Tab-separated table of C-alpha atoms and ligand atoms in Angstrom:
chain	number	residue	atom	x	y	z
A	1	UNK	CA	55.968	150.346	105.486
A	2	UNK	CA	57.710	153.162	107.363
A	3	UNK	CA	56.567	156.613	106.117
A	4	UNK	CA	60.084	158.035	106.186
A	5	UNK	CA	61.102	155.530	103.508
A	6	UNK	CA	58.753	156.793	100.810
A	7	UNK	CA	59.032	160.441	101.879
A	8	UNK	CA	62.791	160.392	101.406
A	9	UNK	CA	62.233	159.900	97.682
A	10	UNK	CA	59.622	162.663	97.307
A	11	UNK	CA	61.791	165.587	98.368
A	12	UNK	CA	62.695	168.135	95.663
A	13	UNK	CA	65.987	167.316	93.979
A	14	UNK	CA	68.864	169.143	95.694
A	15	UNK	CA	67.248	168.645	99.123
A	16	UNK	CA	66.937	164.933	98.642
A	17	UNK	CA	68.477	162.771	101.282
A	18	UNK	CA	69.237	159.178	100.373
A	19	UNK	CA	67.662	157.482	103.392
A	20	UNK	CA	67.973	153.736	102.799
A	21	UNK	CA	64.697	151.951	102.173
A	22	UNK	CA	64.793	148.638	104.051
A	23	UNK	CA	61.551	146.944	103.040
A	24	UNK	CA	60.070	145.624	99.817
A	25	UNK	CA	56.817	147.428	100.712
A	26	UNK	CA	58.712	150.730	101.004
A	27	UNK	CA	60.430	150.157	97.660
A	28	UNK	CA	57.148	149.334	95.953
A	29	UNK	CA	55.406	152.386	97.403
A	30	UNK	CA	58.094	154.702	96.025
A	31	UNK	CA	57.984	153.020	92.610
A	32	UNK	CA	54.189	153.230	92.568
A	33	UNK	CA	54.314	156.998	93.224
A	34	UNK	CA	56.802	157.477	90.370
A	35	UNK	CA	54.678	155.373	88.002
A	36	UNK	CA	51.598	157.424	88.898
A	37	UNK	CA	53.574	160.529	87.924
A	38	UNK	CA	54.409	158.857	84.584
A	39	UNK	CA	58.097	158.419	85.372
A	40	UNK	CA	60.406	155.682	84.109
A	41	UNK	CA	62.531	153.681	86.537
A	42	UNK	CA	66.030	152.144	86.373
A	43	UNK	CA	67.560	149.637	88.777
A	44	UNK	CA	71.300	149.329	89.456
A	45	UNK	CA	71.936	146.209	91.571
A	46	UNK	CA	75.092	146.362	93.730
A	47	UNK	CA	76.640	144.787	96.782
A	48	UNK	CA	77.901	148.164	97.986
A	49	UNK	CA	81.596	149.117	98.308
A	50	UNK	CA	80.662	151.684	95.668
A	51	UNK	CA	83.400	152.718	93.241
A	52	UNK	CA	83.723	154.448	89.873
A	53	UNK	CA	82.480	151.314	88.105
A	54	UNK	CA	79.174	151.434	90.000
A	55	UNK	CA	78.913	155.190	89.492
A	56	UNK	CA	79.209	154.674	85.722
A	57	UNK	CA	76.210	152.325	85.974
A	58	UNK	CA	74.269	155.014	87.844
A	59	UNK	CA	75.226	157.569	85.147
A	60	UNK	CA	74.035	155.184	82.432
A	61	UNK	CA	70.763	154.649	84.328
A	62	UNK	CA	70.312	158.399	84.859
A	63	UNK	CA	70.614	159.183	81.151
A	64	UNK	CA	67.963	156.602	80.283
A	65	UNK	CA	65.322	156.923	83.042
A	66	UNK	CA	63.615	159.551	85.229
A	67	UNK	CA	64.326	157.679	88.463
A	68	UNK	CA	67.252	155.545	89.569
A	69	UNK	CA	67.105	152.898	92.295
A	70	UNK	CA	70.388	151.441	93.544
A	71	UNK	CA	70.115	148.240	95.544
A	72	UNK	CA	72.797	147.511	98.110
A	73	UNK	CA	72.672	143.960	99.355
A	74	UNK	CA	75.651	141.719	100.115
A	75	UNK	CA	73.959	138.551	98.946
A	76	UNK	CA	75.009	135.581	101.127
A	77	UNK	CA	73.724	133.080	98.532
A	78	UNK	CA	76.378	134.005	95.978
A	79	UNK	CA	79.364	133.463	98.309
A	80	UNK	CA	80.887	129.971	98.463
A	81	UNK	CA	81.780	128.230	101.723
A	82	UNK	CA	85.444	129.159	101.272
A	83	UNK	CA	84.640	132.801	100.402
A	84	UNK	CA	84.520	135.102	103.381
A	85	UNK	CA	81.396	137.277	103.136
A	86	UNK	CA	82.296	138.886	106.479
A	87	UNK	CA	85.394	140.526	105.039
A	88	UNK	CA	83.490	142.002	102.057
A	89	UNK	CA	84.074	145.773	102.274
A	90	UNK	CA	81.030	147.588	103.743
A	91	UNK	CA	80.410	151.284	104.457
A	92	UNK	CA	76.767	152.119	103.803
A	93	UNK	CA	76.964	155.810	104.784
A	94	UNK	CA	79.859	156.422	102.380
A	95	UNK	CA	78.067	154.490	99.626
A	96	UNK	CA	74.831	156.447	100.166
A	97	UNK	CA	76.722	159.733	99.946
A	98	UNK	CA	78.489	158.808	96.686
A	99	UNK	CA	75.294	157.475	95.134
A	100	UNK	CA	73.273	160.530	96.109
A	101	UNK	CA	75.897	162.833	94.575
A	102	UNK	CA	75.810	160.776	91.372
A	103	UNK	CA	72.049	161.095	91.022
A	104	UNK	CA	70.514	157.991	92.581
A	105	UNK	CA	66.966	158.632	93.845
A	106	UNK	CA	66.533	155.664	96.136
A	107	UNK	CA	68.864	153.310	97.965
A	108	UNK	CA	67.259	149.931	98.606
A	109	UNK	CA	69.311	148.275	101.364
A	110	UNK	CA	67.234	145.473	102.857
A	111	UNK	CA	68.411	143.266	105.722
A	112	UNK	CA	69.033	139.588	104.926
A	113	UNK	CA	65.735	138.566	106.578
A	114	UNK	CA	63.753	140.835	104.235
A	115	UNK	CA	65.269	139.162	101.153
A	116	UNK	CA	65.398	135.612	102.509
A	117	UNK	CA	62.748	135.306	105.228
A	118	UNK	CA	62.592	132.144	107.331
A	119	UNK	CA	61.455	129.236	105.193
A	120	UNK	CA	62.842	130.653	101.926
A	121	UNK	CA	63.445	127.601	99.677
A	122	UNK	CA	63.385	128.884	96.099
A	123	UNK	CA	66.386	128.994	93.774
A	124	UNK	CA	66.462	130.381	90.244
A	125	UNK	CA	69.091	128.742	88.035
A	126	UNK	CA	70.243	129.359	84.479
A	127	UNK	CA	72.022	126.355	82.944
A	128	UNK	CA	74.704	126.178	80.206
A	129	UNK	CA	75.883	129.786	80.415
A	130	UNK	CA	76.750	129.316	84.096
A	131	UNK	CA	78.710	126.096	83.677
A	132	UNK	CA	82.039	127.428	82.362
A	133	UNK	CA	84.428	130.244	83.367
A	134	UNK	CA	83.591	131.462	86.907
A	135	UNK	CA	80.789	128.884	87.220
A	136	UNK	CA	83.367	126.067	87.294
A	137	UNK	CA	85.335	127.647	90.116
A	138	UNK	CA	82.529	129.148	92.194
A	139	UNK	CA	79.900	126.409	92.652
A	140	UNK	CA	76.508	127.885	93.501
A	141	UNK	CA	77.632	131.452	92.787
A	142	UNK	CA	75.447	132.082	89.745
A	143	UNK	CA	72.390	130.441	91.322
A	144	UNK	CA	72.818	132.944	94.155
A	145	UNK	CA	73.117	135.810	91.683
A	146	UNK	CA	70.139	134.764	89.560
A	147	UNK	CA	67.950	134.165	92.602
A	148	UNK	CA	68.618	137.603	94.072
A	149	UNK	CA	68.476	139.420	90.721
A	150	UNK	CA	65.109	137.795	89.947
A	151	UNK	CA	63.819	138.965	93.330
A	152	UNK	CA	65.136	142.511	92.822
A	153	UNK	CA	63.578	142.734	89.346
A	154	UNK	CA	60.225	141.548	90.659
A	155	UNK	CA	60.408	143.852	93.676
A	156	UNK	CA	61.401	147.045	91.834
A	157	UNK	CA	59.727	146.235	88.479
A	158	UNK	CA	62.074	148.669	86.665
A	159	UNK	CA	62.029	149.560	82.963
A	160	UNK	CA	65.758	148.875	82.735
A	161	UNK	CA	68.407	147.254	84.929
A	162	UNK	CA	72.071	148.144	84.476
A	163	UNK	CA	75.040	145.757	84.845
A	164	UNK	CA	78.769	146.139	84.189
A	165	UNK	CA	80.609	144.309	81.414
A	166	UNK	CA	83.409	143.547	83.864
A	167	UNK	CA	81.180	140.682	85.053
A	168	UNK	CA	80.418	139.764	81.453
A	169	UNK	CA	79.296	136.206	82.239
A	170	UNK	CA	76.884	137.589	84.846
A	171	UNK	CA	75.546	140.091	82.278
A	172	UNK	CA	74.819	137.315	79.745
A	173	UNK	CA	73.272	135.110	82.435
A	174	UNK	CA	70.947	137.913	83.564
A	175	UNK	CA	69.981	138.661	79.946
A	176	UNK	CA	69.077	135.004	79.444
A	177	UNK	CA	67.174	134.892	82.727
A	178	UNK	CA	64.890	137.797	81.807
A	179	UNK	CA	64.383	136.416	78.321
A	180	UNK	CA	63.530	132.912	79.518
A	181	UNK	CA	61.220	134.088	82.316
A	182	UNK	CA	59.584	136.892	80.256
A	183	UNK	CA	60.515	139.513	82.842
A	184	UNK	CA	59.595	142.826	81.201
A	185	UNK	CA	62.867	144.728	81.662
A	186	UNK	CA	65.694	145.830	79.351
A	187	UNK	CA	69.123	144.743	80.566
A	188	UNK	CA	71.720	147.403	79.770
A	189	UNK	CA	75.435	146.499	79.751
A	190	UNK	CA	77.999	149.206	80.514
A	191	UNK	CA	81.712	149.027	79.533
A	192	UNK	CA	84.276	148.314	82.256
A	193	UNK	CA	85.775	151.332	84.013
A	194	UNK	CA	89.575	151.123	84.225
A	195	UNK	CA	92.281	152.855	86.180
A	196	UNK	CA	94.751	154.843	84.039
A	197	UNK	CA	97.058	151.789	83.952
A	198	UNK	CA	94.263	149.523	82.664
A	199	UNK	CA	93.319	147.711	85.875
A	200	UNK	CA	89.557	147.140	85.967
A	201	UNK	CA	88.011	149.013	88.893
A	202	UNK	CA	86.728	146.439	91.403
A	203	UNK	CA	85.732	146.218	95.065
A	204	UNK	CA	88.306	143.452	95.356
A	205	UNK	CA	91.235	145.724	94.443
A	206	UNK	CA	91.361	146.831	98.107
A	207	UNK	CA	92.840	143.404	98.927
A	208	UNK	CA	95.964	144.166	96.836
A	209	UNK	CA	99.186	145.135	98.613
A	210	UNK	CA	101.111	148.070	97.048
A	211	UNK	CA	103.440	145.628	95.256
A	212	UNK	CA	100.509	143.554	93.977
A	213	UNK	CA	98.733	146.718	92.862
A	214	UNK	CA	101.769	147.508	90.677
A	215	UNK	CA	101.578	144.019	89.130
A	216	UNK	CA	97.785	143.941	88.703
A	217	UNK	CA	97.508	145.791	85.322
A	218	UNK	CA	99.326	142.817	83.739
A	219	UNK	CA	95.925	141.104	83.689
A	220	UNK	CA	94.404	143.644	81.281
A	221	UNK	CA	97.662	143.886	79.294
A	222	UNK	CA	97.773	140.111	78.875
A	223	UNK	CA	94.114	139.818	77.874
A	224	UNK	CA	94.612	142.598	75.326
A	225	UNK	CA	97.716	140.866	73.947
A	226	UNK	CA	95.908	137.505	73.691
A	227	UNK	CA	92.973	139.231	71.971
A	228	UNK	CA	95.445	140.776	69.501
A	229	UNK	CA	97.075	137.384	68.819
A	230	UNK	CA	93.805	135.614	68.034
A	231	UNK	CA	92.184	138.484	66.080
A	232	UNK	CA	91.816	137.524	62.444
A	233	UNK	CA	90.606	134.047	63.341
A	234	UNK	CA	93.563	131.967	62.132
A	235	UNK	CA	95.680	131.658	65.329
A	236	UNK	CA	95.134	128.707	67.664
A	237	UNK	CA	93.405	130.128	70.755
A	238	UNK	CA	94.790	127.447	73.114
A	239	UNK	CA	98.358	128.417	72.147
A	240	UNK	CA	97.640	132.110	72.662
A	241	UNK	CA	96.078	131.362	76.066
A	242	UNK	CA	99.061	129.218	77.127
A	243	UNK	CA	101.307	132.163	76.234
A	244	UNK	CA	98.998	134.438	78.252
A	245	UNK	CA	99.087	132.174	81.320
A	246	UNK	CA	102.898	132.220	81.245
A	247	UNK	CA	102.807	136.015	81.037
A	248	UNK	CA	100.460	136.196	84.039
A	249	UNK	CA	102.631	133.852	86.113
A	250	UNK	CA	105.711	135.910	85.217
A	251	UNK	CA	103.875	138.998	86.513
A	252	UNK	CA	103.193	137.288	89.871
A	253	UNK	CA	99.664	135.882	89.318
A	254	UNK	CA	98.720	132.387	90.429
A	255	UNK	CA	96.829	130.170	90.630
A	256	UNK	CA	95.095	131.014	87.358
A	257	UNK	CA	91.506	129.729	87.341
A	258	UNK	CA	91.071	130.237	83.610
A	259	UNK	CA	92.224	132.191	80.603
A	260	UNK	CA	90.061	131.418	77.592
A	261	UNK	CA	88.803	132.775	74.296
A	262	UNK	CA	85.033	132.314	74.159
A	263	UNK	CA	82.123	133.028	71.862
A	264	UNK	CA	80.809	136.426	72.976
A	265	UNK	CA	77.178	135.250	72.965
A	266	UNK	CA	77.271	131.618	74.107
A	267	UNK	CA	80.557	131.593	76.111
A	268	UNK	CA	81.549	128.374	74.295
A	269	UNK	CA	85.355	127.977	74.304
A	270	UNK	CA	86.753	128.661	70.833
A	271	UNK	CA	89.770	127.140	69.132
A	272	UNK	CA	89.717	129.940	66.532
A	273	UNK	CA	88.228	133.420	67.054
A	274	UNK	CA	86.286	133.209	63.802
A	275	UNK	CA	83.131	134.876	65.194
A	276	UNK	CA	82.451	137.624	67.793
A	277	UNK	CA	84.657	136.590	70.723
A	278	UNK	CA	86.034	137.769	74.057
A	279	UNK	CA	89.037	136.775	76.111
A	280	UNK	CA	88.242	136.004	79.759
A	281	UNK	CA	90.481	135.428	82.764
A	282	UNK	CA	90.277	134.915	86.502
A	283	UNK	CA	93.468	134.665	88.511
A	284	UNK	CA	94.692	135.190	92.028
A	285	UNK	CA	97.103	137.909	92.946
A	286	UNK	CA	97.876	137.562	96.639
A	287	UNK	CA	94.559	137.464	98.519
A	288	UNK	CA	92.584	138.967	95.605
A	289	UNK	CA	90.854	136.968	92.892
A	290	UNK	CA	90.777	139.301	89.899
A	291	UNK	CA	88.583	138.802	86.843
A	292	UNK	CA	88.549	140.705	83.577
A	293	UNK	CA	87.606	140.319	79.924
A	294	UNK	CA	88.173	142.139	76.635
A	295	UNK	CA	86.607	141.923	73.183
A	296	UNK	CA	88.556	140.403	70.294
A	297	UNK	CA	88.524	143.111	67.635
A	298	UNK	CA	87.161	141.948	64.291
A	299	UNK	CA	89.746	142.497	61.530
B	1	PAF	O1	77.544	142.245	90.485
B	1	PAF	C1	77.176	142.283	91.688
B	1	PAF	O2	77.557	143.151	92.448
B	1	PAF	C2	76.225	141.217	92.207
B	1	PAF	O3	76.496	139.975	91.625
B	1	PAF	C3	74.743	141.589	92.026
B	1	PAF	C4	74.358	141.696	90.555
B	1	PAF	C5	74.445	142.899	92.719
B	1	PAF	C6	73.847	140.515	92.641
B	1	PAF	O4	74.083	140.379	94.012
């Protein structure tokens, strides 16, 4: 490993400079030094384009562990053939600065060849939970996510790993993955960060034109309204969702990939919200594909 990688993490706090660590060996050396000092370690996996949502994950990690690793890796395996990885927003220096100011101790930003060296042929898949919602519309996406998350967990061996509830399906899939594979890590879910008008903070919001940005909060408003309609467990969820889809189209969204009320633990589509449930949607607004979800309040 390069000495500068580990040294960057050993500087006293306040003088620390978040020099990206590029190798698995460098990451492991830093983690080993922290473990020797009896420190606990959190991992926050990201694809960069850091925003308030990511920073809330770093805050959550900081309050639970002595050391916080943020990984920054735009994972090619989770982008479909029609999804343009090259246009994914990227500014590593800006990200490093924000993360350092929020209390990250180490930025792990490996090149693609470090994560997927020549001859890499392994895929980690989680069935059932990945088949509905985004899984139906983004073939191969979750296999890409679970493969890279498994690698990151094995590379960093953290005590906890922190994920946002905005990608609620991803959060459940990762929880199942670590349970099924006995990976010794606690998966912590953090509530979605929203703009003052309710729009979930997302890297993809940069694709919205000013007019679309004005329309975008209709997604959260509609999900909240659908959740209100089905709360109590007696209203037909399909009817409420049909109403919600009309509301989204009226606000300028389309096509709508899905709007569904699902069991909050299994993601099974519900006809009545008679158990813990969430409302999920994914819909296009101009060039952006926005996703969001809200809990159905128990009455
Ligand atoms: O949520 C994301 O940003 C990505 O799916 C993740 C978890 C970093 C894996 O690439």
